[in-house]
Coordinates of C-alpha atoms in Angstrom, one line a residue:
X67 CA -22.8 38.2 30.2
X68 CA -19.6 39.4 31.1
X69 CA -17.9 36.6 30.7
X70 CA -19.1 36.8 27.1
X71 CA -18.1 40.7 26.7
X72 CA -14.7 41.1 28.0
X73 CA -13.4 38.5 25.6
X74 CA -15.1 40.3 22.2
X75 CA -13.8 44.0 23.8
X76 CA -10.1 42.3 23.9
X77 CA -10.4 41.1 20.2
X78 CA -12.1 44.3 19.3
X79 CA -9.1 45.9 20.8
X80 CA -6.8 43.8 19.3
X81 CA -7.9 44.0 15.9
X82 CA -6.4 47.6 15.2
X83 CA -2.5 46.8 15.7
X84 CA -3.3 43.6 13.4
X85 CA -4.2 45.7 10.6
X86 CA -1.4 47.7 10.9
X87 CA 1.3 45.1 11.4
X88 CA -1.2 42.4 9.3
X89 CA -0.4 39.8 11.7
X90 CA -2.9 38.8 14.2
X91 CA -1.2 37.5 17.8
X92 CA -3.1 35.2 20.2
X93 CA -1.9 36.1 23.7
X94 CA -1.9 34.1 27.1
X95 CA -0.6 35.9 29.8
X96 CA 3.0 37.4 28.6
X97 CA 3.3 34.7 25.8
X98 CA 2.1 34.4 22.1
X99 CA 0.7 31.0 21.6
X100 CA -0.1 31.8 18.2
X101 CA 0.4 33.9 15.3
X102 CA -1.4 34.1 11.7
X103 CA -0.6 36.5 8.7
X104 CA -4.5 38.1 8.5
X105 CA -3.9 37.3 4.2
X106 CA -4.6 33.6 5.7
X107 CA -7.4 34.1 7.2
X108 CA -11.0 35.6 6.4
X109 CA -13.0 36.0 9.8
X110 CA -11.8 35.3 14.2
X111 CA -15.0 33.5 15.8
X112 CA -16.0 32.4 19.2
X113 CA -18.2 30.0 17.7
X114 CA -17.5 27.5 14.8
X115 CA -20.0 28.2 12.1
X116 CA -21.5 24.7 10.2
X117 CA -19.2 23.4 7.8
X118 CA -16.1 24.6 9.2
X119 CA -13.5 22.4 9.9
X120 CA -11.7 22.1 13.0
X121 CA -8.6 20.1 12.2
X122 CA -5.6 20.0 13.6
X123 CA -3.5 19.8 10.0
X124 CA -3.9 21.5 6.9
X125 CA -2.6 20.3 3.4
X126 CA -1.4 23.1 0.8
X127 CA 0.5 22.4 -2.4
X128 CA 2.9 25.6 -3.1
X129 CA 5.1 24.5 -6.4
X130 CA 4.9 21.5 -8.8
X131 CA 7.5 21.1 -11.2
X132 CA 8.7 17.9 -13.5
X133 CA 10.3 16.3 -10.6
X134 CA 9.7 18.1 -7.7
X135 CA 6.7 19.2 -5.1
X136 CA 6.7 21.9 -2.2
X137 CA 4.1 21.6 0.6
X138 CA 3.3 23.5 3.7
X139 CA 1.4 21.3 6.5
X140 CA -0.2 24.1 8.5
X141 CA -0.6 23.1 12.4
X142 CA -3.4 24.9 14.6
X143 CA -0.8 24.5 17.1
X144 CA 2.8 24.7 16.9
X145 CA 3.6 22.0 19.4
X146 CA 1.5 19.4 17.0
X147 CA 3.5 16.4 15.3
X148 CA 2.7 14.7 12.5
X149 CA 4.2 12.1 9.7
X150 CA 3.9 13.7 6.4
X151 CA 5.0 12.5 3.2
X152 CA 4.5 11.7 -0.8
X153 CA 3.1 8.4 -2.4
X154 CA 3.3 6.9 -5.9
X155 CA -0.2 6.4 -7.8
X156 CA 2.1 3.3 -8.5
X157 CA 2.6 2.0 -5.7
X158 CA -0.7 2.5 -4.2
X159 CA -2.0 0.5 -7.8
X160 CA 0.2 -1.8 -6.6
X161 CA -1.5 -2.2 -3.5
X162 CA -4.7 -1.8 -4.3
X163 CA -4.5 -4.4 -7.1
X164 CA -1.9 -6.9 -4.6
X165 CA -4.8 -6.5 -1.6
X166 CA -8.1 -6.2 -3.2
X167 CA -7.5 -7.0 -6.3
X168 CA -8.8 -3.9 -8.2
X169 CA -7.0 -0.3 -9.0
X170 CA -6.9 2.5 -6.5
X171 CA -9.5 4.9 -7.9
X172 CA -12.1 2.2 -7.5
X173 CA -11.2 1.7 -3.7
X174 CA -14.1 3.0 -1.7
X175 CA -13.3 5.6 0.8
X176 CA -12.3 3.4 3.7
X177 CA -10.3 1.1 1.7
X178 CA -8.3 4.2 0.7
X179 CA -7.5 5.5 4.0
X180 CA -6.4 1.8 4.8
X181 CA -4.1 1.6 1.8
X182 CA -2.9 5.5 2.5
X183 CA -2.0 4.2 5.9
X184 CA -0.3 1.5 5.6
X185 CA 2.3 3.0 2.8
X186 CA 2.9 6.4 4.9
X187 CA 5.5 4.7 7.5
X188 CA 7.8 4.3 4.7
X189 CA 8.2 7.2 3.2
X190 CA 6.9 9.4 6.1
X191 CA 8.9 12.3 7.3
X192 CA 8.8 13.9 10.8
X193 CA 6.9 17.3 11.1
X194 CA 6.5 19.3 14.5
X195 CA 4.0 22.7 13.8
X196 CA 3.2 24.4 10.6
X197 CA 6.4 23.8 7.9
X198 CA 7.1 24.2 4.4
X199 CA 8.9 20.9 2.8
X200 CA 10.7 20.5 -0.6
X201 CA 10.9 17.2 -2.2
X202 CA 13.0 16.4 -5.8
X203 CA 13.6 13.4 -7.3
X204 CA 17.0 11.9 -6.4
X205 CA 17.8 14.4 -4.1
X206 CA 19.6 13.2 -1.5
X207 CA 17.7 13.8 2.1
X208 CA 20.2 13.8 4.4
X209 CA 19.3 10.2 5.8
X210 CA 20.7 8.3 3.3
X211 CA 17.5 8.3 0.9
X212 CA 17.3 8.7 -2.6
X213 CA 13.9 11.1 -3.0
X214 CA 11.5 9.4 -5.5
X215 CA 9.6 12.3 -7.3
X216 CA 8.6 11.2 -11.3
X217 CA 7.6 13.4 -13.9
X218 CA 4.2 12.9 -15.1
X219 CA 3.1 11.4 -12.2
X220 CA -0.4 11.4 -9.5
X221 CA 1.0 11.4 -6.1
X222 CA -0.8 11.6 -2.8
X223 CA 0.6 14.0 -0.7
X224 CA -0.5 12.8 3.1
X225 CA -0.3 13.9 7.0
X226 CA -1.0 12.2 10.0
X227 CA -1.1 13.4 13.4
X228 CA 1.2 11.3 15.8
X229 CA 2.5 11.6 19.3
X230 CA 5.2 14.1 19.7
X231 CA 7.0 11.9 21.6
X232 CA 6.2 8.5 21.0
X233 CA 5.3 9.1 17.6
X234 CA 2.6 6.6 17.4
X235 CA -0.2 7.9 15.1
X236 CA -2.8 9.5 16.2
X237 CA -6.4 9.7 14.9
X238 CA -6.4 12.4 12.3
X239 CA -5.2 11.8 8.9
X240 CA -5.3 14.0 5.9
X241 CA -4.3 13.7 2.4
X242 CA -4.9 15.3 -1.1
X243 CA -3.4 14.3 -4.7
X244 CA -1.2 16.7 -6.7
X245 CA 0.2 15.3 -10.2
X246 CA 3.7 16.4 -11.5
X247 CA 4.5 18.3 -14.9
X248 CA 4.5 15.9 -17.7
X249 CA 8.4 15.3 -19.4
X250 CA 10.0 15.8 -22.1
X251 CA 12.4 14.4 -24.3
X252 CA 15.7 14.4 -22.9
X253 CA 18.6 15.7 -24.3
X254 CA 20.7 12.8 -22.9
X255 CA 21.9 9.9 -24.3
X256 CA 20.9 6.3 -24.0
X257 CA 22.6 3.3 -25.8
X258 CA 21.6 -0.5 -25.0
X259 CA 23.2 -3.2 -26.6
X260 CA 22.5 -7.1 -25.9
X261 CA 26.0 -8.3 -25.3
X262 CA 25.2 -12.4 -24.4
X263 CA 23.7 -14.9 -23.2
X264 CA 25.6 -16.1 -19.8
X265 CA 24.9 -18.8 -16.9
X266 CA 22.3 -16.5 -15.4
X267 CA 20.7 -15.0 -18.0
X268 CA 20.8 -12.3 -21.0
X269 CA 23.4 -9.4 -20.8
X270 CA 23.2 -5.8 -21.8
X271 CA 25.7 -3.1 -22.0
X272 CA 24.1 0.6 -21.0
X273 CA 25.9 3.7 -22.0
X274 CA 24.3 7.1 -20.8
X275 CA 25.5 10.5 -21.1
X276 CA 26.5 12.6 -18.2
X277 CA 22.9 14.6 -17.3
X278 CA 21.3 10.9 -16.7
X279 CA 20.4 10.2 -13.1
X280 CA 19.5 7.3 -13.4
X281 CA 17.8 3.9 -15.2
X282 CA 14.6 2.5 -15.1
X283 CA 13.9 -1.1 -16.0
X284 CA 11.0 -3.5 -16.9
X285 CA 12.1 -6.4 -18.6
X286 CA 9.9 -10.1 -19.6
X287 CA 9.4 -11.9 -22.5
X288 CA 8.4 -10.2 -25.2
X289 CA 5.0 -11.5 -26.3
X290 CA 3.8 -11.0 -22.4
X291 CA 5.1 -7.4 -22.0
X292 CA 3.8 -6.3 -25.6
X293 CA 0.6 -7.4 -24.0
X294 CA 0.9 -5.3 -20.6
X295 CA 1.5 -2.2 -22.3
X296 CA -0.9 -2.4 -25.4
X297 CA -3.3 -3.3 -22.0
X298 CA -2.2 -0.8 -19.2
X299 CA 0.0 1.5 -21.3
X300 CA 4.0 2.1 -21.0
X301 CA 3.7 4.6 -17.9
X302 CA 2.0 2.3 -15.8
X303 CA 4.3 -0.7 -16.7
X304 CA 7.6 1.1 -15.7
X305 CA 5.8 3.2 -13.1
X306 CA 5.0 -0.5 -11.3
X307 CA 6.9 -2.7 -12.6
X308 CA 9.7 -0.6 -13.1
X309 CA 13.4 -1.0 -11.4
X310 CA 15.6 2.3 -10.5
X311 CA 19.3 1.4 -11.5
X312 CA 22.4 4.0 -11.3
X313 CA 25.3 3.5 -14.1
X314 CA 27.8 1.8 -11.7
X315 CA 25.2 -0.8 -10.9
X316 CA 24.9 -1.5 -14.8
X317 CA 28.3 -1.4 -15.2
X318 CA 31.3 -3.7 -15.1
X319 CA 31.0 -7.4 -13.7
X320 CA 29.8 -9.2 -10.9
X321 CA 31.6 -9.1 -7.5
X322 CA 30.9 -12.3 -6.4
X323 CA 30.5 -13.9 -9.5
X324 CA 33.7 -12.3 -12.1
X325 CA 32.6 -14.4 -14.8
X326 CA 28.4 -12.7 -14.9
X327 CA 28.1 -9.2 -16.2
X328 CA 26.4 -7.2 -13.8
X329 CA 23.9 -6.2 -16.0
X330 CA 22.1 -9.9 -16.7
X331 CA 18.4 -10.2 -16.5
X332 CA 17.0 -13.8 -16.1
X333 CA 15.6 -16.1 -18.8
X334 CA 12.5 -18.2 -18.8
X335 CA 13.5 -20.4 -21.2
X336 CA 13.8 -19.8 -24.6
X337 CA 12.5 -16.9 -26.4
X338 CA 12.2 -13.2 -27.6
X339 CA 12.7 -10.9 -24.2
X340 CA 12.5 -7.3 -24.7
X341 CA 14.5 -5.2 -22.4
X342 CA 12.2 -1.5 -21.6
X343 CA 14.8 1.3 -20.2
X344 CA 13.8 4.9 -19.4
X345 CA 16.7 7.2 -18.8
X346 CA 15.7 10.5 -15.9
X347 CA 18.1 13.2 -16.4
X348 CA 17.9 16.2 -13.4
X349 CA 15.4 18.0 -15.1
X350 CA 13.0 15.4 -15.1
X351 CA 12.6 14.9 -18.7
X352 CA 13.1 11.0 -20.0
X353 CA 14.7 9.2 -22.7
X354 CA 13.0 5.7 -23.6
X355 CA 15.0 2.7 -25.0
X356 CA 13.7 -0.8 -25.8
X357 CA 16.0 -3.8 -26.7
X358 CA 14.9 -7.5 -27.7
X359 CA 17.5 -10.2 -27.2
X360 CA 16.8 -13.3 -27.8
X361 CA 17.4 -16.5 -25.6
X362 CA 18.3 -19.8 -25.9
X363 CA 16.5 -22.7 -23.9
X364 CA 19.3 -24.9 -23.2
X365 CA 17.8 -26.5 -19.7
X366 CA 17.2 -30.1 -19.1
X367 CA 14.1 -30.1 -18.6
X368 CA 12.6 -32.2 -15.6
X369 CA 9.2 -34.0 -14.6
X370 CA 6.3 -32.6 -16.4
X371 CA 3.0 -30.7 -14.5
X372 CA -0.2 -30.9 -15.8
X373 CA -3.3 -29.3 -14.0
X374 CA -5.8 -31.5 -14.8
X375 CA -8.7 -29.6 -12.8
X376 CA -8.6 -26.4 -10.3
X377 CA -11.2 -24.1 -8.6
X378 CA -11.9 -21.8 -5.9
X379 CA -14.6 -19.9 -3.7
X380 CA -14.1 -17.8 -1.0
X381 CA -11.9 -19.2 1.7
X382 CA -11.2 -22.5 -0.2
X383 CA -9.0 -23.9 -3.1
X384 CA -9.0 -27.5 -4.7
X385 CA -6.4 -28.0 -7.4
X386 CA -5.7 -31.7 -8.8
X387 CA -2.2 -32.1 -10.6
X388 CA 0.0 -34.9 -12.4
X389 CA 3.4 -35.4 -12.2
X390 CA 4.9 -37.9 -15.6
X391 CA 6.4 -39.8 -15.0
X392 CA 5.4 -41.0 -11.3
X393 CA 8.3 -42.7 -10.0
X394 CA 10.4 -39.2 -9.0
X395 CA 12.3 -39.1 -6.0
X396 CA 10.8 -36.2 -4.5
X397 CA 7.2 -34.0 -4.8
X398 CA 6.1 -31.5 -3.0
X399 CA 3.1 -29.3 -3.1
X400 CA 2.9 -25.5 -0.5
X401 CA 0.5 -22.7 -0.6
X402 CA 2.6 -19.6 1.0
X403 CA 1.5 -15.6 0.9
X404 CA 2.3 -14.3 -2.7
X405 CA 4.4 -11.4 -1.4
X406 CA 5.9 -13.4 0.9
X407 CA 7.5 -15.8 -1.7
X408 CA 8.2 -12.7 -4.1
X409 CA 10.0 -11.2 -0.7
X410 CA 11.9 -14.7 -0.6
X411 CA 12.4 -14.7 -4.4
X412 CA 13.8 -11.2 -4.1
X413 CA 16.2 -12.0 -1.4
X414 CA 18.0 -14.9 -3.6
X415 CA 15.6 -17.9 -2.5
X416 CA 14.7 -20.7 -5.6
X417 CA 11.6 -21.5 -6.0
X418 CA 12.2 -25.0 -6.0
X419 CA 13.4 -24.1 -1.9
X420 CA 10.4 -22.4 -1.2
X421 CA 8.1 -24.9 -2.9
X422 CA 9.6 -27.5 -0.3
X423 CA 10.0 -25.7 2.4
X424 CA 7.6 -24.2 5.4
X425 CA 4.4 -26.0 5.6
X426 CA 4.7 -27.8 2.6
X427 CA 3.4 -31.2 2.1
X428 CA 5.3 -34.3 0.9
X429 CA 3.0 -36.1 -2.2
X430 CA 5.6 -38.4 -3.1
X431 CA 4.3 -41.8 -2.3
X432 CA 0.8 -40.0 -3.6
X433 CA 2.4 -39.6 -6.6
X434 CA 4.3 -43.2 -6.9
X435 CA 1.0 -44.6 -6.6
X436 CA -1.2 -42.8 -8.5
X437 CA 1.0 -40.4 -10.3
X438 CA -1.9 -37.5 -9.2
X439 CA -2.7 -35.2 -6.0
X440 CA -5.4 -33.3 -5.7
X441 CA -4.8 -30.1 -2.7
X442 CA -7.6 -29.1 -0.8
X443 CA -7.8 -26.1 1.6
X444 CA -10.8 -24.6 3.3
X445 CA -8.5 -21.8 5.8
X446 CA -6.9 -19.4 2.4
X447 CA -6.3 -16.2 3.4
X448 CA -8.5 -13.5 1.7
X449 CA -5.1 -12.0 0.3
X450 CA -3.2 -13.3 -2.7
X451 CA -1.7 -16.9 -2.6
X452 CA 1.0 -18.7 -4.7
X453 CA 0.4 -22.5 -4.9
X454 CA 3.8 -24.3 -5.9
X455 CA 4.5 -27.5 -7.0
X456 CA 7.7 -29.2 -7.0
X457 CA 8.7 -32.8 -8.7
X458 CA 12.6 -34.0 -8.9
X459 CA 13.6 -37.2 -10.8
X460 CA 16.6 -39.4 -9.7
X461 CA 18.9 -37.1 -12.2
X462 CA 18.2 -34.2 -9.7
X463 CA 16.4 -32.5 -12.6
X464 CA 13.4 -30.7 -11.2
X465 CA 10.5 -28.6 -12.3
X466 CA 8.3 -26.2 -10.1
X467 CA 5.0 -24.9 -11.2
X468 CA 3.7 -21.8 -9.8
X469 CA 0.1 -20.3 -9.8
X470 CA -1.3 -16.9 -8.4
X471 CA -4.8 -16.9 -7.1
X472 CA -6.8 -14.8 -5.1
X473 CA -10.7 -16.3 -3.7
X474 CA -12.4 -13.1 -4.3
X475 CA -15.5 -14.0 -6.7
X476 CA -14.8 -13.2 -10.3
X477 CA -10.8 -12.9 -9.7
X478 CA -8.4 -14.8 -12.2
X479 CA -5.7 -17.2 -11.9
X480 CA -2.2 -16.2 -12.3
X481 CA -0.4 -18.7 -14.0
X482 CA 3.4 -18.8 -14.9
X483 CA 5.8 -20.6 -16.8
X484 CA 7.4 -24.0 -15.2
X485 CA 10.3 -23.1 -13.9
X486 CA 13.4 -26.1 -15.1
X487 CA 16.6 -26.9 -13.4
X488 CA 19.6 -29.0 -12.6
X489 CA 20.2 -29.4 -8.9
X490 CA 23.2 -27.0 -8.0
X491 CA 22.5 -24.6 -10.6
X492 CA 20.4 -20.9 -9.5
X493 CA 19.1 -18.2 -11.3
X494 CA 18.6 -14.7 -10.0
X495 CA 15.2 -13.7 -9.5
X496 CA 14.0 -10.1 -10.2
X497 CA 10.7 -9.1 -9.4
X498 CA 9.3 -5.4 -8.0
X499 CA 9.0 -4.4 -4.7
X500 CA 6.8 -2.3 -3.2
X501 CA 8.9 0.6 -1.4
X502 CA 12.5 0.7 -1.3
X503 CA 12.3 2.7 2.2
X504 CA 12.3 1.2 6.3
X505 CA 9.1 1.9 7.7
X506 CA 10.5 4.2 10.0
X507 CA 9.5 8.2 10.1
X508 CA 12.6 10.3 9.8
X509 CA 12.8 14.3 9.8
X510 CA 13.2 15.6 6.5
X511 CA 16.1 18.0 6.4

């Protein structure tokens, strides 16, 4: 009983210097170990009444505005570390749609956590006890990173517990979802004009006012991105799809090639292409441009494609193909990770290169013969695929066909354009990324 009695008689004690200075101090020997305004609390307990929480982290949201969100991760105790950070409802769409091949709200719970997870480590800062953090869109942080917070936008505002020296993540994990302010019109200006067409592509020239930050940019042909946005709406495209550009970057020509405006997107052969551009200014408040340009399909075309039959299951794939005329010099056929060849694409890689290179399997004399293949595989990954085919005549001309597909039941196939060219001659790639950030936690000055 004592035991029991000299504990509540200390509290009791305690509580009437609390009142007066409203903070309540929690004392061992000559030290504080912890400290709470009594405004943030309701009731002290020795015992932890049913459906109380004993975490060690504690998620508030203090201030949203257009294009910036303050937090406060409260820690139970001030030595505690933890990786805390904001994600895009874009990029977990992303992932959701790129891993199980639905959107993010339809995740179940654990699925979730998994995708919450694995997107923290890049844009995770370092905490160490309770702290209050400020972040604004293109705010510099002190490490060299660009801040990435869009008006009108769901973000998921997370913390996980890691070691405070190691940093390895621990098992708690805690997040809740806070949207930003929705933007207006910007009193900035915006002016696109298609310029050309050039080796790589179709050229614009941007011209933006002073109070713009910066650019976003979805581009495509137009038919297919009319249909995206009449589908998934604007936001979402340039959320996703979307590419952050600053001024200089549009500006001026090419570096390495003096000849190529800097500002070329590629062409898919001929065709209307429609150019989307949202101007941010520092308020947050956007400025939305679209240009059509229209290209002109000048490639030699190479070896023609045609899927005669395809199908797939769970774990397996069979796809039979043609290649007309038979008698090229070279055919190849490699199923490869689809974000591993976007990655590749990204990083300056042809298609033709990936389609022949790795694991990928000669047809040629297959296709001499015959002038068909049919590829078979009962080990695909249950993650998206890209199945490429490649065919080159004696010319050099080739053509590379690419498809998208993913084994889950009732999942569709993601079919693209063949791609045409003239050995020697490359095109620059541009497709999304995921996160622009290492996955490395840093401490968020």
């Amino acid at each position: 009983m004592k035991k029991l009695i000299l504990p509540l008689l200390f509290l009791a004690a305690s509580f009437s210097p609390v009142c007066a200075e409203e903070i309540m101090y929690l004392i061992k020997g000559d030290q504080v170990v912890a400290k709470y305004d009594v405004d943030d609390i309701d009731y002290a307990t020795f015992h932890l009444p049913e459906g109380v929480v004993d975490a060690p982290l504690r998620l508030s949201v203090d201030n949203v505005g257009k294009n910036n969100i303050t937090y406060t991760v409260s820690a139970t105790n001030q030595n505690t570390a933890y990786a805390h950070g904001i994600i895009s409802e874009w990029d977990l769409w992303y992932g959701a749609m790129d891993n199980f091949g639905t959107t993010f709200d339809e995740l179940d719970d654990s699925e979730k956590l998994q995708l919450l997870k694995a997107y923290l480590p890049y844009v995770a800062y370092l905490g160490i006890g309770t702290g209050s953090y400020t972040q604004t869109d293109w705010a510099d942080d002190g490490l060299g990173n660009r801040q990435n917070v869009r008006s009108g936008t769901k973000y998921y505002l997370c913390a996980w517990q890691v070691d405070p020296v190691t940093q390895m993540p621990l098992d708690f994990f805690d997040f809740t979802d806070v949207s930003t302010l929705e933007p207006g019109e910007s009193t900035g200006t915006l002016d696109i004009t298609f310029i050309r067409q050039n080796a790589e592509g179709l050229a614009f020239d941007f011209s933006v006012s002073n109070n713009i930050q910066y650019i976003v940019v979805s581009y495509g042909p137009k038919s297919q991105m009319e249909s995206f946005v009449e589908f998934y709406g604007k936001d979402l495209i340039m959320g996703v799809f979307g590419q952050i550009w600053t001024i200089d970057e549009l500006s001026g020509m090419n570096p390495e090639k003096p000849e190529i405006e800097n500002a070329t997107w590629p062409i898919d052969g001929g065709g209307e292409y429609v150019l989307m551009a949202r101007a941010v200014d520092n308020y947050g408040n956007v400025k939305d441009v679209d240009v059509y340009a229209t290209a002109e399909d000048d490639e030699e075309k190479g070896p023609e494609i045609s899927i005669f039959s395809r199908s797939k299951e769970p774990g397996k794939v069979s796809v039979n193909f043609e290649i007309n005329p038979s008698n090229v010099e070279e055919a190849y056929v490699r199923m490869m990770d689809m974000n591993l060849c976007d990655d590749r694409l990204n990083m300056g890689y042809e298609l033709h290169e990936l389609a022949t290179g790795g694991d990928a399997i000669d047809v040629t004399s297959d296709i001499n013969r015959l002038g068909e293949y049919t590829f078979t595989s009962a080990e695909v990954p249950d993650a998206w695929q890209a199945l490429l085919i490649m065919a080159k005549d004696s010319e050099g001309k080739r053509t590379t066909l690419r498809m998208d597909f993913l084994t889950l039941e009732g999942s569709e196939w993601g079919d693209y354009n063949p791609v045409y060219k003239v050995a020697g001659k490359r095109r620059i790639s541009v497709r999304p990324g995921m996160v622009s950030r290492r996955p490395v936690i840093n401490k968020l000055k």
